Amino acid sequence: MQIWVGLGNPGAEYAMHRHNVGFMAIDTIAEIHGFEPPKRRFQGWAQEGRLGSEKLLLLKPATFMNKSGQAIGEAMRFFKLDPDAITVFHDELDLAPFKVKVKRGGGTAGHNGLRSTDQHIGPEFRRVRIGIGHPGNKDRVTGHVLGNYHKTEIDDLTDMLGAIAAEARWLAANDDVRFMNDVALRLQP
């Protein structure tokens, strides 16, 4: 059993924010792979399904970003899992837009959703870092992160989310390198 968590903020007004790209990734994986409809569980929306031989719970915390770890910790304890069974999909300022990287453990880089997760389950979870780029000036970071994707970015966003979902089987099989390589290949011009 693995738990894959998308970080984001609940509510229609946040749906297209760059900060919600984790929610978008989870929704796309659920749709492409035919997961059950979402149910209210673990302080969020949860969907169960399979990728290959792996049973997965997809989770979108409804606690708002700053308290995401509460929902993640609750689901992890319910299934009696260790942090290495948790994968968190999140926006990453320090990656170019639409680049996807995976790492295990590490710091929070000022990301409140990661900070909350770290506080509730420790740092040893897998992170799928989804690049949103840096606006260039730290005074513009909040507006960038909490801003909607621009209409000129929607095709690239759709392509990236589709690539993540299409190659998700490699994540389920714990082949992070193959996942990153195959996503990158799909996104080549």
XYZ file of C-alpha atoms in Angstrom:
189
model
C 0.000 0.000 0.000
C 1.226 3.466 -0.891
C -0.295 6.873 -0.207
C 0.155 9.536 -2.868
C -0.711 13.035 -1.712
C -1.300 16.129 -3.797
C -0.666 19.401 -1.996
C -3.023 22.299 -2.612
C -5.754 24.450 -1.177
C -9.428 23.420 -1.341
C -11.949 25.637 -3.095
C -12.741 26.725 -6.642
C -10.919 30.052 -6.208
C -7.613 28.153 -5.786
C -8.156 25.488 -8.449
C -5.797 26.941 -11.077
C -3.143 28.344 -8.716
C 0.413 27.138 -9.299
C 0.398 26.145 -5.604
C -2.360 23.618 -6.458
C -0.438 21.663 -9.092
C -0.174 18.765 -6.621
C -3.983 18.521 -6.530
C -4.010 18.664 -10.342
C -1.512 15.786 -10.587
C -3.574 13.581 -8.237
C -6.786 14.352 -10.155
C -5.132 13.456 -13.465
C -3.677 10.181 -12.129
C -7.100 9.216 -10.717
C -8.847 9.996 -13.998
C -6.343 8.297 -16.323
C -6.096 5.150 -14.193
C -9.781 4.781 -13.298
C -9.614 5.224 -9.526
C -12.845 5.130 -7.532
C -14.661 8.456 -7.012
C -13.290 10.593 -4.151
C -14.675 10.098 -0.649
C -14.298 12.358 2.381
C -11.655 10.632 4.535
C -8.550 11.584 6.475
C -9.447 15.299 6.576
C -9.539 15.383 2.786
C -10.645 13.580 -0.367
C -9.360 10.038 -0.818
C -9.554 7.655 -3.766
C -8.415 4.047 -3.853
C -7.183 2.161 -6.869
C -4.319 0.183 -8.345
C -1.344 0.888 -10.543
C 0.015 -2.424 -11.717
C 0.182 -4.665 -8.659
C 0.388 -1.722 -6.227
C -2.622 -0.620 -4.189
C -2.735 3.168 -3.846
C -4.629 5.729 -1.859
C -4.681 9.127 -3.555
C -5.239 11.921 -1.041
C -5.977 15.625 -1.386
C -5.939 17.199 2.098
C -8.800 19.622 2.757
C -6.870 21.214 5.626
C -5.362 23.977 3.475
C -1.700 23.871 2.566
C -0.282 24.926 5.946
C -1.859 21.947 7.732
C -1.477 19.260 5.038
C 0.593 17.078 7.352
C -2.389 16.463 9.640
C -4.295 14.624 6.899
C -1.201 12.777 5.689
C -0.282 11.647 9.206
C -3.826 10.449 9.875
C -3.916 8.327 6.680
C -0.412 6.966 7.303
C -1.291 5.875 10.846
C -4.613 4.353 9.725
C -2.833 2.072 7.245
C 0.125 1.526 9.632
C 2.635 2.709 7.037
C 6.095 4.224 7.317
C 7.032 7.556 5.695
C 8.749 5.729 2.835
C 5.270 4.638 1.630
C 4.233 8.283 1.219
C 4.701 10.274 -2.014
C 3.901 13.996 -1.999
C 3.277 15.905 -5.259
C 4.005 19.612 -4.857
C 4.922 22.835 -6.621
C 8.630 23.713 -6.692
C 9.897 27.280 -7.178
C 13.477 26.127 -7.746
C 12.635 24.055 -10.827
C 11.919 25.434 -14.292
C 8.222 25.457 -15.190
C 6.864 22.018 -16.122
C 10.031 20.137 -15.124
C 9.448 17.113 -12.875
C 11.994 15.709 -10.425
C 11.726 13.082 -7.699
C 13.711 12.892 -4.484
C 13.466 11.213 -1.125
C 13.907 13.178 2.054
C 15.355 16.660 2.215
C 14.384 20.081 3.445
C 11.225 22.084 2.955
C 12.656 25.095 1.043
C 10.095 27.348 2.738
C 7.151 25.322 1.367
C 4.464 25.332 4.066
C 2.845 22.102 2.880
C 6.180 20.281 3.050
C 6.938 21.860 6.435
C 3.628 20.609 7.832
C 4.197 17.132 6.367
C 7.706 17.042 7.840
C 6.302 18.024 11.271
C 3.706 15.231 11.198
C 5.575 12.314 9.605
C 9.251 13.326 9.460
C 11.334 14.189 6.370
C 11.828 10.714 4.874
C 8.975 10.736 2.358
C 9.260 10.805 -1.434
C 8.623 14.125 -3.149
C 7.522 14.645 -6.743
C 8.710 18.195 -7.347
C 6.731 19.946 -10.091
C 8.473 23.038 -11.395
C 6.642 26.357 -11.403
C 9.749 28.519 -11.844
C 10.837 31.485 -9.782
C 9.466 34.929 -10.662
C 12.976 36.394 -10.322
C 12.364 38.628 -7.319
C 11.543 37.280 -3.867
C 8.974 40.066 -3.366
C 6.955 38.516 -6.210
C 7.034 34.902 -4.962
C 3.698 34.935 -3.105
C 1.811 36.402 -6.052
C 3.461 33.914 -8.400
C 2.772 30.845 -6.265
C -0.793 31.918 -5.456
C -1.447 33.104 -9.000
C -3.338 31.199 -11.651
C -1.545 29.524 -14.520
C -1.654 31.887 -17.478
C -3.755 30.815 -20.456
C -0.551 30.559 -22.531
C 0.699 27.885 -20.068
C -2.363 25.621 -20.151
C -1.155 23.403 -23.031
C 2.208 22.840 -21.310
C 0.452 22.194 -17.985
C -1.907 19.672 -19.602
C 0.991 17.900 -21.344
C 2.992 17.700 -18.097
C 0.066 16.387 -16.030
C -0.682 13.816 -18.731
C 2.962 12.693 -18.751
C 2.993 12.334 -14.947
C -0.171 10.207 -15.048
C 0.985 8.123 -18.020
C 4.295 7.249 -16.348
C 2.947 6.924 -12.793
C 3.336 3.133 -12.938
C 7.106 3.630 -12.574
C 6.581 5.617 -9.378
C 4.325 2.853 -8.055
C 7.118 0.362 -8.816
C 9.610 2.643 -6.977
C 11.603 3.251 -10.163
C 12.003 7.009 -9.688
C 14.711 7.336 -12.353
C 12.621 5.632 -15.028
C 9.644 7.823 -14.076
C 11.682 11.032 -14.420
C 13.279 9.917 -17.692
C 10.019 8.841 -19.290
C 8.201 12.013 -18.214
C 11.054 14.100 -19.663
C 10.929 12.127 -22.934
C 7.190 12.705 -23.264
C 7.696 16.451 -22.751
C 10.416 16.893 -25.367
C 9.342 19.280 -28.136
